[in-house]
Coordinates of C-alpha atoms in Angstrom, one line a residue:
X1 CA -0.1 -0.1 0.2
X2 CA 1.1 3.6 -1.0
X3 CA 2.4 5.1 2.3
X4 CA 0.4 8.4 1.5
X5 CA -3.2 6.5 1.7
X6 CA -2.2 5.0 4.6
X7 CA -2.0 8.0 6.0
X8 CA -5.4 9.3 4.5
X9 CA -7.1 6.3 5.5
X10 CA -6.3 7.2 9.0
X11 CA -7.3 10.9 8.8
X12 CA -10.1 9.4 6.9
X13 CA -11.4 6.9 9.4
X14 CA -10.8 10.1 12.3
X15 CA -13.2 12.5 10.3
X16 CA -15.9 10.2 9.1
X17 CA -16.0 9.0 13.1
X18 CA -16.5 12.0 14.0
X19 CA -18.9 13.2 11.4
X20 CA -21.0 9.9 12.5
X21 CA -20.8 10.9 16.1
X22 CA -22.0 14.4 15.3
X23 CA -24.7 12.8 13.1
X24 CA -25.9 10.1 15.5
X25 CA -24.9 7.4 13.4
X26 CA -24.0 4.5 15.8
X27 CA -22.8 2.2 13.2
X28 CA -19.0 1.6 14.2
X29 CA -15.8 0.8 11.7
X30 CA -15.5 -3.0 12.1
X31 CA -11.0 -3.8 11.5
X32 CA -9.3 -1.9 9.1
X33 CA -10.4 -1.0 5.6
X34 CA -8.7 -2.5 2.6
X35 CA -7.5 -0.1 -0.1
X36 CA -8.1 -1.5 -3.9
X37 CA -6.4 0.5 -6.8
X38 CA -9.0 0.4 -9.3
X39 CA -6.2 0.5 -12.5
X40 CA -3.2 -1.6 -12.7
X41 CA -0.9 1.4 -14.3
X42 CA -1.6 3.9 -16.2
X43 CA -5.3 5.3 -15.8
X44 CA -7.0 6.2 -18.8
X45 CA -7.1 10.1 -19.4
X46 CA -4.4 10.6 -17.2
X47 CA -2.0 13.8 -18.4
X48 CA -0.4 14.7 -15.1
X49 CA 3.4 14.5 -15.3
X50 CA 3.3 15.1 -11.3
X51 CA 0.7 13.7 -8.8
X52 CA -0.2 16.5 -6.2
X53 CA -1.3 14.7 -2.8
X54 CA -4.9 14.0 -2.3
X55 CA -7.0 16.3 0.6
X56 CA -9.1 15.3 3.1
X57 CA -10.2 18.0 4.9
X58 CA -11.4 17.0 8.9
X59 CA -15.2 16.1 7.7
X60 CA -14.0 13.8 5.3
X61 CA -14.3 16.0 2.0
X62 CA -11.6 14.3 -0.7
X63 CA -10.2 16.4 -3.7
X64 CA -6.9 16.3 -5.4
X65 CA -8.2 12.4 -6.4
X66 CA -4.9 10.7 -7.9
X67 CA -5.0 7.5 -7.0
X68 CA -8.7 6.0 -7.8
X69 CA -9.6 3.5 -5.6
X70 CA -12.0 1.1 -3.2
X71 CA -12.0 1.3 0.2
X72 CA -13.4 -2.1 1.2
X73 CA -15.1 -3.0 4.4
X74 CA -15.6 -6.9 4.9
X75 CA -18.2 -7.9 7.0
X76 CA -17.3 -10.5 10.1
X77 CA -20.3 -12.6 9.0
X78 CA -20.8 -12.0 5.0
X79 CA -24.6 -12.4 3.2
X80 CA -23.2 -12.8 -0.1
X81 CA -24.6 -9.0 -0.9
X82 CA -22.1 -6.6 -1.6
X83 CA -22.6 -2.7 -2.7
X84 CA -20.4 0.1 -4.6
X85 CA -21.0 3.3 -2.4
X86 CA -20.5 6.5 -4.4
X87 CA -21.0 10.1 -2.2
X88 CA -21.5 13.2 -4.0
X89 CA -20.2 16.6 -3.7
X90 CA -21.2 18.1 -6.9
X91 CA -18.0 16.3 -8.9
X92 CA -15.7 18.7 -7.5
X93 CA -15.4 16.9 -4.1
X94 CA -16.7 14.0 -2.4
X95 CA -18.2 13.7 0.8
X96 CA -17.1 10.4 2.3
X97 CA -17.0 12.0 5.8
X98 CA -21.1 12.0 6.1
X99 CA -22.3 9.7 2.9
X100 CA -20.6 6.7 2.1
X101 CA -18.0 6.1 5.1
X102 CA -21.2 5.5 7.5
X103 CA -23.0 3.9 4.8
X104 CA -20.4 1.5 4.5
X105 CA -20.2 0.7 8.4
X106 CA -23.9 0.2 8.6
X107 CA -24.0 -2.2 5.7
X108 CA -20.8 -3.9 7.3
X109 CA -22.5 -4.3 10.8
X110 CA -25.7 -5.6 8.6
X111 CA -23.5 -8.5 6.5
X112 CA -23.1 -7.0 3.5
X113 CA -19.8 -6.2 1.8
X114 CA -19.4 -2.4 1.2
X115 CA -16.6 -0.4 -1.0
X116 CA -16.7 3.1 -1.5
X117 CA -15.7 4.6 -4.3
X118 CA -12.6 7.3 -4.7
X119 CA -13.1 8.7 -8.3
X120 CA -11.2 11.3 -9.8
X121 CA -12.7 15.1 -10.3
X122 CA -13.4 16.2 -13.7
X123 CA -12.4 19.5 -13.4
X124 CA -8.4 18.1 -12.0
X125 CA -6.4 18.3 -14.7
X126 CA -8.0 15.6 -16.6
X127 CA -8.0 15.1 -20.6
X128 CA -11.7 14.5 -20.2
X129 CA -14.7 15.2 -17.6
X130 CA -15.8 11.3 -18.4
X131 CA -12.9 10.6 -15.6
X132 CA -15.7 9.9 -12.8
X133 CA -18.0 7.4 -15.4
X134 CA -14.7 5.5 -16.1
X135 CA -13.6 4.9 -12.2
X136 CA -17.4 4.3 -11.4
X137 CA -17.7 1.1 -14.5
X138 CA -14.3 0.4 -13.4
X139 CA -15.0 -0.1 -9.7
X140 CA -18.2 -2.4 -10.7
X141 CA -16.1 -5.0 -12.4
X142 CA -13.1 -4.8 -10.2
X143 CA -15.7 -6.0 -7.6
X144 CA -17.6 -8.3 -9.8
X145 CA -13.9 -9.6 -10.2
X146 CA -13.6 -11.0 -6.5
X147 CA -17.8 -11.5 -6.3
X148 CA -16.2 -15.6 -6.4
X149 CA -13.5 -15.2 -3.6
X150 CA -15.6 -13.1 -1.6
X151 CA -18.7 -15.6 -1.8
X152 CA -20.8 -12.6 -3.5
X153 CA -23.6 -13.2 -5.2
X154 CA -25.8 -9.9 -5.8
X155 CA -24.0 -6.4 -6.1
X156 CA -25.3 -3.3 -5.6
X157 CA -24.5 0.8 -6.5
X158 CA -26.1 3.2 -3.7
X159 CA -25.0 7.2 -4.5
X160 CA -26.0 10.3 -3.0
X161 CA -26.8 13.9 -4.5
X162 CA -24.1 13.6 -7.7
X163 CA -22.9 10.0 -6.4
X164 CA -26.6 9.6 -7.3
X165 CA -26.0 10.6 -10.7
X166 CA -23.0 8.7 -11.1
X167 CA -24.4 5.5 -9.9
X168 CA -27.6 6.3 -12.1
X169 CA -25.5 6.5 -15.6
X170 CA -24.0 3.9 -14.6
X171 CA -27.1 2.1 -14.0
X172 CA -28.4 3.1 -17.1
X173 CA -25.3 2.7 -19.5
X174 CA -23.5 -0.3 -18.2
X175 CA -22.0 -1.2 -21.4
X176 CA -21.6 2.0 -22.8
X177 CA -17.4 2.1 -23.0
X178 CA -16.1 5.2 -21.3
X179 CA -12.2 3.9 -21.7
X180 CA -10.6 1.4 -24.0
X181 CA -10.0 -2.0 -22.0
X182 CA -7.1 -2.8 -20.2
X183 CA -7.4 -6.1 -18.9
X184 CA -9.6 -9.1 -19.0
X185 CA -11.4 -7.6 -15.3
X186 CA -13.0 -5.4 -18.3
X187 CA -14.8 -8.1 -19.9
X188 CA -16.4 -8.3 -16.9
X189 CA -20.2 -6.6 -16.6
X190 CA -20.4 -3.1 -14.9
X191 CA -24.2 -3.3 -14.8
X192 CA -25.8 -3.6 -10.8
X193 CA -27.9 -5.8 -9.7
X194 CA -30.0 -3.2 -8.1
X195 CA -29.4 0.8 -7.5
X196 CA -30.6 2.9 -4.4
X197 CA -30.6 6.8 -5.8
X198 CA -29.9 9.2 -2.3
X199 CA -31.2 12.8 -3.2
X200 CA -30.1 12.2 -6.4
X201 CA -29.1 14.7 -9.3
X202 CA -30.7 13.1 -12.1
X203 CA -31.6 15.6 -14.9
X204 CA -29.3 18.5 -16.7
X205 CA -32.0 19.0 -18.9
X206 CA -34.2 22.6 -18.1
X207 CA -35.2 23.7 -15.3
X208 CA -33.0 21.3 -12.8
X209 CA -30.0 22.2 -15.2
X210 CA -28.4 24.4 -12.1
X211 CA -26.7 22.0 -10.4
X212 CA -22.8 22.3 -9.6
X213 CA -22.7 18.7 -11.1
X214 CA -23.9 19.2 -14.4
X215 CA -21.6 22.4 -14.5
X216 CA -18.3 20.4 -13.3
X217 CA -19.2 17.5 -15.9
X218 CA -20.6 19.9 -19.3
X219 CA -19.6 23.2 -18.2
X220 CA -21.5 26.5 -18.2
X221 CA -23.0 26.5 -21.9
X222 CA -23.6 22.9 -22.9
X223 CA -26.1 22.5 -26.0
X224 CA -29.6 20.6 -25.3
X225 CA -27.8 17.3 -26.7
X226 CA -25.1 17.4 -24.5
X227 CA -27.9 17.8 -21.3
X228 CA -29.6 14.9 -22.9
X229 CA -26.9 12.6 -23.3
X230 CA -25.7 13.3 -19.2
X231 CA -30.0 13.4 -18.1
X232 CA -30.2 9.7 -16.3
X233 CA -34.0 10.1 -16.5
X234 CA -33.8 9.7 -20.4
X235 CA -31.4 6.6 -20.5
X236 CA -33.7 4.7 -18.9
X237 CA -34.8 1.4 -20.8
X238 CA -36.2 -2.3 -19.5
X239 CA -32.7 -2.8 -19.1
X240 CA -32.1 -0.6 -16.1
X241 CA -32.1 -2.3 -12.5
X242 CA -34.8 -2.3 -10.1
X243 CA -33.8 1.1 -8.0
X244 CA -34.9 3.2 -4.7
X245 CA -35.6 6.6 -4.2
X246 CA -35.5 8.7 -1.3
X247 CA -35.6 12.6 -1.6
X248 CA -37.1 15.6 0.4
X249 CA -39.2 17.9 -0.9
X250 CA -37.5 20.8 0.5
X251 CA -34.2 19.7 -1.1
X252 CA -32.3 23.5 -2.1
X253 CA -29.2 21.8 -4.1
X254 CA -30.9 19.1 -6.2
X255 CA -34.9 19.4 -6.3
X256 CA -37.3 16.8 -5.1
X257 CA -38.5 16.9 -9.2
X258 CA -35.3 15.0 -10.3
X259 CA -36.5 11.7 -8.0
X260 CA -40.0 12.2 -9.4
X261 CA -38.1 12.1 -13.5
X262 CA -36.7 8.8 -12.7
X263 CA -39.7 7.4 -10.9
X264 CA -41.9 8.1 -13.9
X265 CA -39.0 6.9 -16.1
X266 CA -38.6 3.4 -14.2
X267 CA -42.5 3.0 -14.4
X268 CA -42.9 3.5 -17.9
X269 CA -39.8 0.9 -18.7
X270 CA -41.4 -1.3 -16.0
X271 CA -38.4 -1.6 -14.2
X272 CA -39.4 -2.5 -10.2
X273 CA -39.0 0.7 -8.4
X274 CA -39.1 2.1 -4.7
X275 CA -39.6 5.6 -3.8
X276 CA -39.8 7.5 -0.8
X277 CA -40.0 11.2 -0.3
X278 CA -40.1 12.8 3.1
X279 CA -41.6 16.2 3.8
X280 CA -38.5 17.7 5.2
X281 CA -34.5 17.0 5.5
X282 CA -32.9 19.5 2.5
X283 CA -29.7 17.8 1.3
X284 CA -26.6 15.8 1.9
X285 CA -28.3 14.0 5.4
X286 CA -26.2 10.7 4.5
X287 CA -28.0 7.7 6.5
X288 CA -30.1 10.4 8.6
X289 CA -29.8 12.6 12.1
X290 CA -31.3 10.0 15.1
X291 CA -34.9 10.6 15.2
X292 CA -35.6 12.5 11.8
X293 CA -38.0 11.4 9.0
X294 CA -35.2 10.5 6.7
X295 CA -33.2 8.4 8.8
X296 CA -35.9 6.2 8.1
X297 CA -34.2 5.5 4.4
X298 CA -31.4 2.7 5.5
X299 CA -34.2 0.3 6.8
X300 CA -36.7 1.2 4.0
X301 CA -34.3 0.3 1.1
X302 CA -33.0 -2.9 3.1
X303 CA -36.9 -4.4 3.3
X304 CA -37.0 -3.1 -0.4
X305 CA -33.7 -5.3 -1.2
X306 CA -34.9 -8.1 1.0
X307 CA -38.0 -8.4 -0.2
X308 CA -36.7 -8.4 -4.0
X309 CA -34.0 -11.0 -2.8
X310 CA -31.0 -9.0 -2.8
X311 CA -30.2 -8.9 0.5
X312 CA -30.6 -12.5 2.5

């Protein structure tokens, strides 16, 4: 393991633990997570001569990602389910402290093998703004490559905010070639068996095209064709995996209309779905503050996944 990643992992664990305590989360990390690099050598669309040190805030917000990777949380008694977890941050930073790490700790406590995704950010000097999609697609394949060894039978994807957009793109376009294959792992499917999109950014089309996520991926003046190409509700087909949605009506960052659009597209294509809209909660609640209405989503998601056979 790279020395700087060890240091970052320690800082990350401490920051996430503090954030979990502040949010009322009672799920604690079990053992030390394992870092798994996504790419065996050079990465697609890498043009950096020097890789800057990764930066992590005291609340677990990650920037300057140079080594995209998975942070694997292995349960003591695995139940055969694995989940790729993608934090949001408007594609400008990665909110691991309040989203992916608490969620990974909860899933791990439930017997789920949880993988947090540390993905490249589009505005950090790469050849293309597609780098998050390259990393997320590769991550699904890396997890699938370990399925037999880890006794994994189903693989899901959970995304928050802009991470919900990223998860939605992977769920709806698993076969799109975001990068040229680099090894045998890339012959594996990138399609998740199920998806959960939590206060997600879905549409890049008006009137929902005012998010930071949209500007990070498409810039300030994209064409409507470009906006449509990255609007998840336009990409849903009958092949889209069953999907769980959770959102708050008072979300000021990603309007609740995003989840309504996704739910409508799923129903139109006869994709099994379940949507929960909470009256309050705003944006960025992660697992939700203890006692709040939105804090019910993990149990609702677990019940939904269990009823659909994804969670034993």
